[in-house]
Short mmCIF file of C-alpha atoms and ligand atoms in Angstrom, two decimals:
data_model
loop_
_atom_site.label_atom_id
_atom_site.label_comp_id
_atom_site.label_asym_id
_atom_site.label_seq_id
_atom_site.Cartn_x
_atom_site.Cartn_y
_atom_site.Cartn_z
CA MET A 881 103.73 -9.87 -104.82
CA GLU A 882 101.96 -13.08 -105.15
CA LEU A 883 98.08 -13.69 -106.11
CA ASP A 884 97.02 -16.72 -104.18
CA VAL A 885 93.65 -18.49 -104.84
CA SER A 886 92.80 -21.50 -102.62
CA GLY A 887 89.84 -23.71 -102.38
CA LEU A 888 87.49 -21.19 -104.07
CA GLN A 889 84.03 -21.91 -104.43
CA VAL A 890 81.81 -19.22 -106.03
CA THR A 891 78.04 -19.18 -106.55
CA TYR A 892 75.66 -17.15 -108.41
CA ALA A 893 72.37 -16.39 -106.90
CA GLY A 894 72.90 -18.70 -104.27
CA VAL A 895 72.53 -21.56 -106.40
CA ILE A 896 74.51 -21.58 -109.53
CA ARG A 897 78.13 -23.02 -108.63
CA ALA A 898 80.64 -21.39 -111.15
CA LEU A 899 83.91 -22.21 -109.19
CA ARG A 900 84.16 -25.61 -107.42
CA GLY A 901 87.49 -25.44 -105.24
CA VAL A 902 89.82 -23.44 -107.39
CA ASP A 903 93.77 -23.34 -106.48
CA LEU A 904 95.79 -21.05 -108.43
CA ARG A 905 98.96 -18.85 -108.10
CA VAL A 906 100.48 -16.08 -109.80
CA GLY A 907 103.84 -15.64 -108.48
CA ALA A 908 105.75 -12.22 -108.63
CA ASP A 909 106.98 -11.58 -112.01
CA GLU A 910 105.40 -14.44 -113.72
CA ILE A 911 102.97 -14.58 -116.74
CA VAL A 912 100.22 -17.23 -116.01
CA ALA A 913 97.78 -18.25 -118.67
CA VAL A 914 94.16 -19.40 -117.61
CA LEU A 915 92.51 -21.37 -120.27
CA GLY A 916 89.20 -22.76 -120.57
CA SER A 917 86.19 -23.21 -123.03
CA ASN A 918 82.86 -21.03 -122.28
CA GLY A 919 81.34 -21.49 -118.96
CA ALA A 920 84.63 -22.91 -117.37
CA GLY A 921 84.57 -19.93 -114.79
CA LYS A 922 87.29 -17.68 -116.20
CA THR A 923 85.51 -14.65 -115.89
CA THR A 924 83.95 -15.59 -112.39
CA LEU A 925 87.64 -16.19 -111.47
CA LEU A 926 88.55 -12.56 -112.68
CA ARG A 927 85.40 -11.35 -110.71
CA ALA A 928 86.56 -12.90 -107.23
CA VAL A 929 90.17 -11.18 -107.88
CA THR A 930 88.81 -7.59 -108.88
CA GLY A 931 85.98 -7.51 -106.20
CA SER A 932 83.05 -7.28 -108.54
CA LEU A 933 81.49 -10.73 -107.51
CA LYS A 934 78.58 -8.73 -105.43
CA ARG A 935 77.83 -6.62 -108.50
CA HIS A 936 76.86 -9.77 -110.15
CA ARG A 937 74.98 -11.39 -107.30
CA ALA A 938 77.73 -13.83 -106.62
CA LYS A 939 79.58 -14.79 -103.61
CA VAL A 940 82.32 -16.63 -102.03
CA ASP A 941 81.10 -19.77 -100.36
CA LYS A 942 84.60 -21.25 -99.49
CA GLY A 943 88.38 -20.45 -99.80
CA GLN A 944 90.38 -17.44 -100.01
CA VAL A 945 91.99 -14.92 -102.46
CA THR A 946 95.15 -13.12 -101.36
CA PHE A 947 97.31 -10.50 -102.86
CA GLY A 948 100.59 -10.01 -101.29
CA GLY A 949 99.36 -11.91 -98.40
CA ARG A 950 96.16 -9.81 -97.81
CA PRO A 951 92.62 -11.09 -98.40
CA LEU A 952 91.02 -9.49 -101.56
CA VAL A 953 87.48 -11.16 -101.01
CA GLY A 954 85.30 -8.38 -100.12
CA VAL A 955 87.60 -5.55 -101.02
CA ASP A 956 85.85 -2.80 -102.91
CA PRO A 957 86.90 -2.65 -106.62
CA VAL A 958 88.50 0.77 -106.33
CA ASP A 959 90.64 -0.44 -103.40
CA VAL A 960 91.67 -3.58 -105.53
CA VAL A 961 92.81 -1.20 -107.94
CA ASN A 962 94.86 0.68 -105.30
CA ARG A 963 96.58 -2.37 -104.37
CA GLY A 964 97.99 -2.72 -107.64
CA VAL A 965 95.58 -5.17 -109.21
CA VAL A 966 94.30 -4.12 -112.49
CA LEU A 967 91.96 -5.73 -115.14
CA VAL A 968 91.75 -5.03 -118.82
CA PRO A 969 88.29 -5.99 -119.66
CA GLU A 970 86.94 -8.16 -122.34
CA GLY A 971 85.89 -6.19 -125.31
CA ARG A 972 88.48 -3.45 -124.34
CA ARG A 973 85.61 -1.15 -123.43
CA VAL A 974 87.57 2.12 -124.22
CA PHE A 975 85.64 5.23 -124.14
CA GLY A 976 84.77 5.90 -127.57
CA ARG A 977 83.86 9.47 -127.53
CA LEU A 978 86.77 10.55 -125.66
CA SER A 979 90.51 10.91 -127.31
CA VAL A 980 93.23 8.54 -126.68
CA GLU A 981 94.99 10.88 -124.25
CA GLU A 982 91.66 11.40 -122.23
CA ASN A 983 91.40 7.59 -122.06
CA LEU A 984 94.66 7.17 -120.60
CA ARG A 985 94.01 9.99 -118.01
CA ALA A 986 90.89 8.00 -116.88
CA GLY A 987 93.28 5.25 -116.04
CA ALA A 988 95.12 7.18 -113.79
CA ILE A 989 92.30 8.81 -111.86
CA SER A 990 93.71 7.37 -108.48
CA VAL A 991 97.15 8.57 -109.11
CA ARG A 992 97.42 11.88 -107.20
CA ASP A 993 100.73 12.95 -108.29
CA ARG A 994 100.87 14.94 -111.54
CA ALA A 995 104.34 14.05 -112.20
CA ALA A 996 103.71 10.52 -111.73
CA ARG A 997 100.88 10.70 -114.02
CA ALA A 998 102.94 12.45 -116.76
CA GLU A 999 105.47 9.59 -116.48
CA ALA A 1000 103.09 6.99 -116.63
CA ARG A 1001 101.66 8.43 -119.88
CA ASN A 1002 105.20 8.78 -121.36
CA LYS A 1003 105.95 5.15 -120.58
CA VAL A 1004 102.68 4.06 -122.52
CA TYR A 1005 103.34 6.25 -125.28
CA ALA A 1006 107.03 4.84 -125.51
CA MET A 1007 105.50 1.31 -125.57
CA PHE A 1008 102.57 2.21 -127.99
CA PRO A 1009 104.03 4.72 -130.59
CA ARG A 1010 100.79 4.55 -132.44
CA LEU A 1011 98.92 5.70 -129.46
CA ALA A 1012 101.30 8.80 -129.24
CA GLU A 1013 100.62 9.52 -132.90
CA ARG A 1014 96.86 9.47 -132.30
CA ARG A 1015 96.73 11.00 -128.83
CA ARG A 1016 94.08 13.39 -129.95
CA GLN A 1017 92.07 11.15 -131.87
CA ARG A 1018 88.79 9.69 -130.70
CA ALA A 1019 89.17 6.25 -129.31
CA ALA A 1020 86.08 5.09 -131.62
CA LEU A 1021 88.08 5.59 -134.57
CA LEU A 1022 91.17 3.25 -133.61
CA SER A 1023 91.17 -0.06 -134.98
CA GLY A 1024 90.45 -2.99 -133.04
CA GLY A 1025 94.12 -3.71 -132.20
CA GLU A 1026 94.88 0.06 -131.46
CA GLN A 1027 91.65 -0.11 -128.95
CA GLN A 1028 93.19 -3.07 -127.21
CA MET A 1029 96.56 -1.19 -126.83
CA LEU A 1030 94.68 1.66 -125.54
CA ALA A 1031 92.91 -0.70 -123.16
CA ILE A 1032 96.21 -2.25 -121.94
CA GLY A 1033 97.68 1.48 -121.75
CA ARG A 1034 94.73 2.65 -119.80
CA ALA A 1035 95.30 -0.13 -117.30
CA LEU A 1036 99.34 0.73 -117.19
CA MET A 1037 98.51 4.26 -116.12
CA SER A 1038 98.24 3.18 -112.38
CA SER A 1039 101.48 1.25 -112.38
CA PRO A 1040 99.94 -1.95 -111.56
CA ARG A 1041 101.80 -5.00 -109.79
CA LEU A 1042 99.47 -7.50 -111.29
CA LEU A 1043 97.82 -6.95 -114.80
CA LEU A 1044 94.82 -9.22 -115.41
CA LEU A 1045 93.48 -9.49 -119.08
CA ASP A 1046 90.29 -10.93 -120.32
CA GLU A 1047 90.68 -12.34 -123.69
CA PRO A 1048 92.70 -9.64 -125.23
CA SER A 1049 93.20 -11.58 -128.38
CA LEU A 1050 89.42 -11.73 -129.06
CA GLY A 1051 88.52 -10.90 -132.69
CA LEU A 1052 91.79 -9.50 -133.57
CA ALA A 1053 93.88 -10.78 -136.58
CA PRO A 1054 96.88 -13.10 -136.14
CA GLN A 1055 99.59 -10.62 -136.65
CA ILE A 1056 98.00 -8.17 -133.82
CA VAL A 1057 97.62 -11.01 -131.65
CA ALA A 1058 101.21 -11.77 -131.81
CA HIS A 1059 102.08 -8.22 -131.21
CA ILE A 1060 99.99 -8.16 -127.86
CA GLY A 1061 101.83 -11.27 -126.90
CA GLU A 1062 105.17 -9.22 -127.35
CA VAL A 1063 103.84 -6.45 -125.26
CA LEU A 1064 102.63 -8.49 -122.40
CA LYS A 1065 106.08 -10.11 -122.31
CA GLU A 1066 107.77 -6.32 -122.23
CA ILE A 1067 105.17 -5.39 -119.56
CA ASN A 1068 106.20 -8.47 -117.36
CA ARG A 1069 110.00 -8.04 -118.08
CA ALA A 1070 109.43 -4.36 -116.61
CA GLY A 1071 108.38 -5.87 -113.28
CA THR A 1072 104.62 -6.25 -113.51
CA SER A 1073 103.11 -10.14 -113.11
CA VAL A 1074 100.49 -10.97 -115.54
CA MET A 1075 97.42 -13.15 -115.69
CA LEU A 1076 96.06 -13.70 -119.00
CA VAL A 1077 92.71 -15.39 -119.32
CA GLU A 1078 92.47 -16.84 -122.94
CA GLN A 1079 90.34 -19.10 -125.24
CA ASN A 1080 93.42 -18.52 -127.57
CA ALA A 1081 95.43 -21.27 -125.99
CA ALA A 1082 98.24 -20.89 -128.59
CA MET A 1083 98.79 -17.35 -127.81
CA ALA A 1084 98.66 -17.68 -124.11
CA LEU A 1085 100.97 -20.62 -123.75
CA GLY A 1086 103.31 -18.95 -126.18
CA VAL A 1087 103.87 -16.06 -123.75
CA ALA A 1088 102.99 -17.82 -120.41
CA ASP A 1089 105.63 -19.18 -118.10
CA ARG A 1090 102.74 -21.45 -116.57
CA GLY A 1091 99.11 -22.22 -117.18
CA TYR A 1092 95.86 -23.77 -115.74
CA VAL A 1093 93.03 -25.03 -117.52
CA LEU A 1094 89.66 -24.74 -115.96
CA GLU A 1095 86.65 -26.97 -116.81
CA LEU A 1096 83.49 -26.65 -115.22
CA GLY A 1097 84.73 -24.47 -112.14
CA ARG A 1098 87.76 -26.75 -111.66
CA VAL A 1099 91.33 -26.73 -112.30
CA GLU A 1100 91.53 -29.72 -114.88
CA LEU A 1101 95.20 -29.41 -115.55
CA SER A 1102 98.16 -27.00 -114.75
CA GLY A 1103 101.79 -26.99 -115.30
CA PRO A 1104 104.64 -25.06 -117.18
CA ALA A 1105 103.31 -23.46 -120.35
CA ALA A 1106 105.53 -25.58 -122.74
CA GLN A 1107 104.41 -28.82 -121.00
CA LEU A 1108 100.91 -27.76 -121.43
CA ALA A 1109 101.24 -26.61 -124.89
CA ALA A 1110 102.71 -30.06 -125.81
CA SER A 1111 99.99 -32.19 -123.97
CA ASP A 1112 97.36 -34.17 -126.10
CA SER A 1113 94.28 -32.98 -124.38
CA ILE A 1114 95.28 -29.32 -124.61
CA ALA A 1115 96.22 -29.97 -128.34
CA SER A 1116 92.57 -31.63 -129.09
CA LEU A 1117 90.54 -29.32 -127.28
CA TYR A 1118 92.15 -25.61 -127.76
CA LEU A 1119 94.78 -25.91 -130.43
CA GLY A 1120 92.72 -27.58 -133.19
CA ARG A 1121 95.36 -30.58 -133.42
CA GLY A 1122 94.87 -34.28 -132.29
P1 ATP B 2186 83.07 -17.29 -121.27
O1 ATP B 2186 84.27 -17.47 -121.79
O2 ATP B 2186 81.77 -17.76 -121.89
O3 ATP B 2186 82.93 -15.90 -120.56
P2 ATP B 2186 83.78 -18.27 -118.56
O4 ATP B 2186 84.92 -19.31 -118.64
O5 ATP B 2186 84.36 -16.66 -118.20
O6 ATP B 2186 83.00 -18.43 -119.93
P3 ATP B 2186 81.91 -17.77 -116.55
O7 ATP B 2186 81.37 -16.90 -117.11
O8 ATP B 2186 82.76 -17.75 -115.25
O9 ATP B 2186 82.74 -18.65 -117.48
O10 ATP B 2186 80.84 -18.61 -116.06
C1 ATP B 2186 80.92 -19.73 -115.27
C2 ATP B 2186 79.52 -20.40 -114.89
O11 ATP B 2186 78.80 -19.49 -114.24
C3 ATP B 2186 78.55 -20.61 -115.89
O12 ATP B 2186 77.91 -21.83 -115.68
C4 ATP B 2186 77.79 -19.42 -116.11
O13 ATP B 2186 76.48 -19.90 -116.76
C5 ATP B 2186 77.65 -19.01 -114.60
N1 ATP B 2186 77.47 -17.52 -114.75
C6 ATP B 2186 78.26 -16.52 -115.22
N2 ATP B 2186 77.92 -15.50 -114.90
C7 ATP B 2186 76.62 -15.47 -114.40
C8 ATP B 2186 75.59 -14.67 -113.69
N3 ATP B 2186 75.78 -13.17 -113.74
N4 ATP B 2186 74.66 -15.04 -113.14
C9 ATP B 2186 74.42 -16.53 -113.02
N5 ATP B 2186 75.32 -17.22 -113.53
C10 ATP B 2186 76.50 -16.94 -113.96
#
């Protein structure tokens, strides 16, 4: 199913315009990178897609967000998850006092069928053998990279059609970031679309099919990932070249 954002304008507290007419698409089975510096509007875009604008005193002034042709704006966050759109939040936010397995169970709260839950969990453990080894350990004792894997695994427990990730590489060593990139490709090959919000342009464009660059609430640049990675403005702004 396809995510479609068209002409999206979002305002906080009635005055702060964070998105100023954003057009963006994540096709079925695609990996799409959304890049941009601080304050560009990346988090706001994720809030618009996940139904959490209201909680942040923001609202859509104009435009639309649809998933599989059905509007997402105004939909309750829990119902967004039930429609197959799941976020891996920035900073991972695993439940530190719960075990790895309990964290995974928390991600499957909306999955009624016991057998389906067990199958989802086995898939997560197959993808992340480290989590299987540590299934009884408290999440707080995991390394940063392992916690990121757990946050991704937890999101996968509801078998999403579209996985959204907010800065999954933040604060992690390059080797672990590379591993996360591989994991995202694997998830995508298994049939889930991915929208990857990142400040780490090299990582994001390395795994994505296409990308968008947001600046001050607008799409400044978009195109195939390889083309964006080769562009001079991206190189000087985000890749430390130029
Ligand atoms: P960052 O990487 O720093 O999170 P971002 O690209 O995610 O940046 P947003 O957080 O979406 O950008 O911010 C876009 C604009 O909206 C900024 O001008 C920001 O100050 C404003 N903004 C974000 N959250 C709120 C809020 N809760 N209340 C008021 N203004 C907000």
